[in-house]
mmCIF file of C-alpha atoms in Angstrom:
data_model
loop_
_atom_site.group_PDB
_atom_site.id
_atom_site.type_symbol
_atom_site.label_atom_id
_atom_site.label_comp_id
_atom_site.label_asym_id
_atom_site.label_seq_id
_atom_site.Cartn_x
_atom_site.Cartn_y
_atom_site.Cartn_z
ATOM 1 C CA UNK A 11 39.579 33.293 20.322
ATOM 2 C CA UNK A 12 40.283 36.315 18.138
ATOM 3 C CA UNK A 13 43.889 37.424 17.871
ATOM 4 C CA UNK A 14 45.399 40.852 18.314
ATOM 5 C CA UNK A 15 43.990 43.320 15.818
ATOM 6 C CA UNK A 16 45.532 46.567 14.695
ATOM 7 C CA UNK A 17 44.008 49.374 12.695
ATOM 8 C CA UNK A 18 44.660 50.762 10.240
ATOM 9 C CA UNK A 19 46.934 48.264 8.465
ATOM 10 C CA UNK A 20 48.507 50.867 6.202
ATOM 11 C CA UNK A 21 48.878 54.597 6.538
ATOM 12 C CA UNK A 22 50.538 57.347 4.533
ATOM 13 C CA UNK A 23 51.211 60.689 6.188
ATOM 14 C CA UNK A 24 53.358 63.730 5.496
ATOM 15 C CA UNK A 25 56.015 65.275 7.693
ATOM 16 C CA UNK A 26 54.646 67.357 10.530
ATOM 17 C CA UNK A 27 51.335 65.543 10.732
ATOM 18 C CA UNK A 28 50.272 63.404 13.625
ATOM 19 C CA UNK A 29 48.927 59.863 13.614
ATOM 20 C CA UNK A 30 46.983 57.605 15.962
ATOM 21 C CA UNK A 31 47.228 53.830 15.758
ATOM 22 C CA UNK A 32 44.896 51.426 17.492
ATOM 23 C CA UNK A 33 45.400 47.983 19.016
ATOM 24 C CA UNK A 34 42.787 45.587 20.366
ATOM 25 C CA UNK A 35 44.359 42.847 22.492
ATOM 26 C CA UNK A 36 43.195 39.285 22.868
ATOM 27 C CA UNK A 37 40.167 39.102 25.109
ATOM 28 C CA UNK A 38 41.248 38.873 28.746
ATOM 29 C CA UNK A 39 44.741 40.224 28.130
ATOM 30 C CA UNK A 40 45.588 43.258 30.222
ATOM 31 C CA UNK A 41 49.090 44.044 28.999
ATOM 32 C CA UNK A 42 49.724 45.758 25.682
ATOM 33 C CA UNK A 43 53.200 46.559 24.381
ATOM 34 C CA UNK A 44 54.107 48.631 21.345
ATOM 35 C CA UNK A 45 57.148 48.143 19.144
ATOM 36 C CA UNK A 46 58.628 49.919 16.147
ATOM 37 C CA UNK A 47 60.188 47.666 13.506
ATOM 38 C CA UNK A 48 62.580 48.980 10.864
ATOM 39 C CA UNK A 49 65.034 47.099 8.622
ATOM 40 C CA UNK A 50 68.057 48.736 10.219
ATOM 41 C CA UNK A 51 67.097 48.744 13.899
ATOM 42 C CA UNK A 52 64.813 45.722 14.104
ATOM 43 C CA UNK A 53 62.137 45.633 16.779
ATOM 44 C CA UNK A 54 62.466 48.417 19.298
ATOM 45 C CA UNK A 55 60.309 48.653 22.390
ATOM 46 C CA UNK A 56 58.189 51.779 22.670
ATOM 47 C CA UNK A 57 56.111 51.283 25.798
ATOM 48 C CA UNK A 58 53.925 48.854 27.702
ATOM 49 C CA UNK A 59 50.578 49.439 29.329
ATOM 50 C CA UNK A 60 49.000 47.301 32.006
ATOM 51 C CA UNK A 61 45.606 48.063 33.483
ATOM 52 C CA UNK A 62 45.568 51.548 31.949
ATOM 53 C CA UNK A 63 48.986 52.474 33.409
ATOM 54 C CA UNK A 64 52.250 52.810 31.551
ATOM 55 C CA UNK A 65 54.498 50.213 33.178
ATOM 56 C CA UNK A 66 57.576 50.396 30.951
ATOM 57 C CA UNK A 67 58.936 52.874 28.463
ATOM 58 C CA UNK A 68 61.618 52.602 25.804
ATOM 59 C CA UNK A 69 64.045 55.230 24.562
ATOM 60 C CA UNK A 70 61.847 57.151 22.185
ATOM 61 C CA UNK A 71 61.221 60.911 22.137
ATOM 62 C CA UNK A 72 58.156 62.424 23.739
ATOM 63 C CA UNK A 73 56.487 62.692 20.317
ATOM 64 C CA UNK A 74 55.570 59.051 20.846
ATOM 65 C CA UNK A 75 52.829 58.570 23.386
ATOM 66 C CA UNK A 76 50.203 56.023 24.203
ATOM 67 C CA UNK A 77 47.277 55.177 26.376
ATOM 68 C CA UNK A 78 45.176 52.232 27.371
ATOM 69 C CA UNK A 79 41.463 52.162 27.962
ATOM 70 C CA UNK A 80 39.477 50.276 30.574
ATOM 71 C CA UNK A 81 38.686 47.536 28.045
ATOM 72 C CA UNK A 82 42.484 47.085 27.511
ATOM 73 C CA UNK A 83 42.386 48.512 23.997
ATOM 74 C CA UNK A 84 45.363 50.730 23.400
ATOM 75 C CA UNK A 85 46.283 53.606 21.145
ATOM 76 C CA UNK A 86 49.614 55.114 20.296
ATOM 77 C CA UNK A 87 50.074 58.601 18.955
ATOM 78 C CA UNK A 88 52.989 60.097 17.098
ATOM 79 C CA UNK A 89 53.004 63.867 16.772
ATOM 80 C CA UNK A 90 55.043 65.995 14.361
ATOM 81 C CA UNK A 91 55.911 63.066 12.132
ATOM 82 C CA UNK A 92 59.426 62.771 10.717
ATOM 83 C CA UNK A 93 60.612 60.765 7.712
ATOM 84 C CA UNK A 94 62.443 58.423 10.093
ATOM 85 C CA UNK A 95 59.153 57.428 11.718
ATOM 86 C CA UNK A 96 58.323 55.318 8.666
ATOM 87 C CA UNK A 97 58.152 51.798 10.062
ATOM 88 C CA UNK A 98 55.984 48.848 10.934
ATOM 89 C CA UNK A 99 54.339 49.464 14.299
ATOM 90 C CA UNK A 100 53.482 46.294 16.154
ATOM 91 C CA UNK A 101 51.497 45.791 19.268
ATOM 92 C CA UNK A 102 51.594 42.671 21.402
ATOM 93 C CA UNK A 103 49.320 41.558 24.190
ATOM 94 C CA UNK A 104 49.713 39.198 27.095
ATOM 95 C CA UNK A 105 47.784 38.347 30.210
ATOM 96 C CA UNK A 106 50.354 40.383 32.096
ATOM 97 C CA UNK A 107 53.720 39.274 33.417
ATOM 98 C CA UNK A 108 54.180 36.164 31.301
ATOM 99 C CA UNK A 109 56.555 35.294 28.568
ATOM 100 C CA UNK A 110 54.031 34.729 25.817
ATOM 101 C CA UNK A 111 53.324 37.898 23.924
ATOM 102 C CA UNK A 112 50.961 37.636 20.995
ATOM 103 C CA UNK A 113 51.645 40.079 18.216
ATOM 104 C CA UNK A 114 49.208 41.752 15.882
ATOM 105 C CA UNK A 115 49.859 42.087 12.134
ATOM 106 C CA UNK A 116 51.138 45.637 12.538
ATOM 107 C CA UNK A 117 50.398 49.029 11.029
ATOM 108 C CA UNK A 118 52.746 50.021 8.242
ATOM 109 C CA UNK A 119 53.303 53.792 8.386
ATOM 110 C CA UNK A 120 54.924 55.685 5.561
ATOM 111 C CA UNK A 121 55.884 59.312 6.149
ATOM 112 C CA UNK A 122 56.494 61.383 3.020
ATOM 113 C CA UNK B 2 77.110 48.374 20.373
ATOM 114 C CA UNK B 3 73.690 46.758 20.488
ATOM 115 C CA UNK B 4 72.709 44.647 23.471
ATOM 116 C CA UNK B 5 71.682 41.813 21.143
ATOM 117 C CA UNK B 6 73.495 41.026 17.895
ATOM 118 C CA UNK B 7 72.025 38.840 15.181
ATOM 119 C CA UNK B 8 73.308 38.206 11.685
ATOM 120 C CA UNK B 9 70.645 39.600 9.337
ATOM 121 C CA UNK B 10 71.463 37.142 6.565
ATOM 122 C CA UNK B 11 69.889 36.457 4.189
ATOM 123 C CA UNK B 12 70.459 32.761 4.659
ATOM 124 C CA UNK B 13 69.451 30.290 1.926
ATOM 125 C CA UNK B 14 69.609 26.534 2.455
ATOM 126 C CA UNK B 15 68.231 23.539 0.521
ATOM 127 C CA UNK B 16 65.153 21.742 1.760
ATOM 128 C CA UNK B 17 65.957 19.061 4.313
ATOM 129 C CA UNK B 18 69.109 20.755 5.597
ATOM 130 C CA UNK B 19 69.769 21.625 9.225
ATOM 131 C CA UNK B 20 69.579 25.350 9.860
ATOM 132 C CA UNK B 21 71.492 27.098 12.618
ATOM 133 C CA UNK B 22 70.498 30.605 13.703
ATOM 134 C CA UNK B 23 72.388 32.490 16.387
ATOM 135 C CA UNK B 24 72.395 35.551 18.605
ATOM 136 C CA UNK B 25 74.951 37.002 20.957
ATOM 137 C CA UNK B 26 74.204 39.400 23.770
ATOM 138 C CA UNK B 27 76.086 41.597 26.193
ATOM 139 C CA UNK B 28 73.728 41.973 29.166
ATOM 140 C CA UNK B 29 74.510 39.228 31.694
ATOM 141 C CA UNK B 30 71.205 39.945 33.467
ATOM 142 C CA UNK B 31 69.211 38.337 30.643
ATOM 143 C CA UNK B 32 67.647 35.100 31.842
ATOM 144 C CA UNK B 33 64.692 34.471 29.528
ATOM 145 C CA UNK B 34 65.361 33.752 25.872
ATOM 146 C CA UNK B 35 62.881 33.484 23.051
ATOM 147 C CA UNK B 36 62.786 32.844 19.341
ATOM 148 C CA UNK B 37 60.063 34.378 17.204
ATOM 149 C CA UNK B 38 59.213 33.640 13.592
ATOM 150 C CA UNK B 39 57.866 36.376 11.367
ATOM 151 C CA UNK B 40 56.357 35.725 7.985
ATOM 152 C CA UNK B 41 56.149 38.510 5.440
ATOM 153 C CA UNK B 42 53.424 41.038 6.261
ATOM 154 C CA UNK B 43 52.654 39.325 9.581
ATOM 155 C CA UNK B 44 53.492 39.965 13.206
ATOM 156 C CA UNK B 45 56.073 37.809 14.995
ATOM 157 C CA UNK B 46 54.870 34.544 16.563
ATOM 158 C CA UNK B 47 56.567 32.850 19.492
ATOM 159 C CA UNK B 48 58.380 29.645 18.533
ATOM 160 C CA UNK B 49 60.472 28.685 21.526
ATOM 161 C CA UNK B 50 61.116 29.926 25.030
ATOM 162 C CA UNK B 51 63.932 28.915 27.381
ATOM 163 C CA UNK B 52 64.969 29.994 30.838
ATOM 164 C CA UNK B 53 68.648 30.257 31.774
ATOM 165 C CA UNK B 54 71.126 27.851 30.168
ATOM 166 C CA UNK B 55 70.383 24.543 28.493
ATOM 167 C CA UNK B 56 68.535 23.009 25.583
ATOM 168 C CA UNK B 57 64.875 22.777 24.721
ATOM 169 C CA UNK B 58 63.406 20.719 21.921
ATOM 170 C CA UNK B 59 60.032 21.080 20.227
ATOM 171 C CA UNK B 60 59.514 18.923 17.169
ATOM 172 C CA UNK B 61 62.019 19.963 14.526
ATOM 173 C CA UNK B 62 63.167 22.969 16.562
ATOM 174 C CA UNK B 63 65.870 23.024 19.245
ATOM 175 C CA UNK B 64 66.798 26.110 21.245
ATOM 176 C CA UNK B 65 70.140 26.274 22.984
ATOM 177 C CA UNK B 66 71.378 28.812 25.531
ATOM 178 C CA UNK B 67 74.974 29.200 26.697
ATOM 179 C CA UNK B 68 74.964 31.937 29.309
ATOM 180 C CA UNK B 69 78.702 31.643 29.958
ATOM 181 C CA UNK B 70 79.354 32.635 26.338
ATOM 182 C CA UNK B 71 76.281 34.896 26.081
ATOM 183 C CA UNK B 72 75.249 32.961 22.989
ATOM 184 C CA UNK B 73 71.915 31.455 21.968
ATOM 185 C CA UNK B 74 71.024 29.265 19.005
ATOM 186 C CA UNK B 75 68.004 27.897 17.212
ATOM 187 C CA UNK B 76 68.362 24.729 15.171
ATOM 188 C CA UNK B 77 65.802 23.645 12.597
ATOM 189 C CA UNK B 78 66.027 20.027 11.461
ATOM 190 C CA UNK B 79 64.608 18.721 8.177
ATOM 191 C CA UNK B 80 63.937 22.270 7.024
ATOM 192 C CA UNK B 81 60.844 22.864 4.905
ATOM 193 C CA UNK B 82 59.955 25.655 2.462
ATOM 194 C CA UNK B 83 57.289 26.718 4.982
ATOM 195 C CA UNK B 84 60.132 27.564 7.392
ATOM 196 C CA UNK B 85 61.108 30.448 5.114
ATOM 197 C CA UNK B 86 60.653 33.522 7.296
ATOM 198 C CA UNK B 87 62.564 36.003 9.418
ATOM 199 C CA UNK B 88 63.665 34.614 12.767
ATOM 200 C CA UNK B 89 64.073 36.995 15.682
ATOM 201 C CA UNK B 90 65.725 36.274 18.985
ATOM 202 C CA UNK B 91 64.488 38.133 22.061
ATOM 203 C CA UNK B 92 65.501 38.217 25.681
ATOM 204 C CA UNK B 93 64.727 39.825 29.009
ATOM 205 C CA UNK B 94 65.906 39.741 32.585
ATOM 206 C CA UNK B 95 62.490 39.668 34.189
ATOM 207 C CA UNK B 96 59.058 39.285 32.640
ATOM 208 C CA UNK B 97 56.491 41.846 33.600
ATOM 209 C CA UNK B 98 58.976 44.376 34.910
ATOM 210 C CA UNK B 99 61.439 44.508 32.032
ATOM 211 C CA UNK B 100 60.963 44.922 28.307
ATOM 212 C CA UNK B 101 61.927 42.386 25.672
ATOM 213 C CA UNK B 102 65.099 43.201 23.728
ATOM 214 C CA UNK B 103 65.081 41.833 20.191
ATOM 215 C CA UNK B 104 67.758 41.003 17.671
ATOM 216 C CA UNK B 105 67.328 42.509 14.213
ATOM 217 C CA UNK B 106 66.278 39.159 12.747
ATOM 218 C CA UNK B 107 67.738 36.670 10.257
ATOM 219 C CA UNK B 108 65.941 36.235 6.969
ATOM 220 C CA UNK B 109 65.848 32.529 6.062
ATOM 221 C CA UNK B 110 64.875 30.985 2.733
ATOM 222 C CA UNK B 111 64.502 27.228 2.283
ATOM 223 C CA UNK B 112 65.016 26.260 -1.346
ATOM 224 C CA UNK B 113 62.821 23.357 -2.564
#
C-alpha cells in the first residue's frame, strides 16, 4: 500500500506570495491533518479534515487555510507569505479517529 | 509555558548503551501518549503508543507513563547506530476529537 505523498517536496517563495501544498493520504484513509515543523517550535497542529469537513483547527492565523476533496486528498494554502512561514509542512493521514497517524515526507518551504 | 516539554538534546551515546528519553506535560486531560521517530528528511513514524499510566514494551523499546507526575519516558536498550534520529513525544486527551500535541523532539546520535 502506498504511503502518504506530499508535493512538492521543496519550495522557495518570496514574502507576500501565496503557496499551495498538496497531500495524498493512504488509500482508504479519510482523515488528513496538517502540521508545521520548525526547529524552535517543533510540530504544531494546523488543522484536520475528515470527509471534506474541517474537524479541528490549531492556533494559526487565517492566512493558513485548507480543504479536502471527495477522494480525501487535501491541500493547504498560505497567503501573504512571511519569513516566519519557512518550515517543514507535514501532513498525516489516518482512517479517522484512531491513534495511528501516518506521516508524509513533508514539503520544505523557504520564504525569502 | 508549553503544554509539553522535551529536552532537545542533542544526546550522544555509545552503541549498546541504554537510552532514556523523557517528556513532561501540564495538561492532566492527556490520556494517550505516543513516541514518534523522525529520520533526517523524513516524516515522523509511530514507534510506541500507550494509554493512561503504565509500561509497554516492544522489542528493544519500552514506553513508560506516570500520570501522577505528568512524566513519560522512552527507553531504548542495546542502542544501534540505526536508532540515530529525532524522537518526538506526542499526546492527546481524545483521539478523533482532539489534536495531537507534540514535544519539540530530542535529537539522538548513537556512536559506533
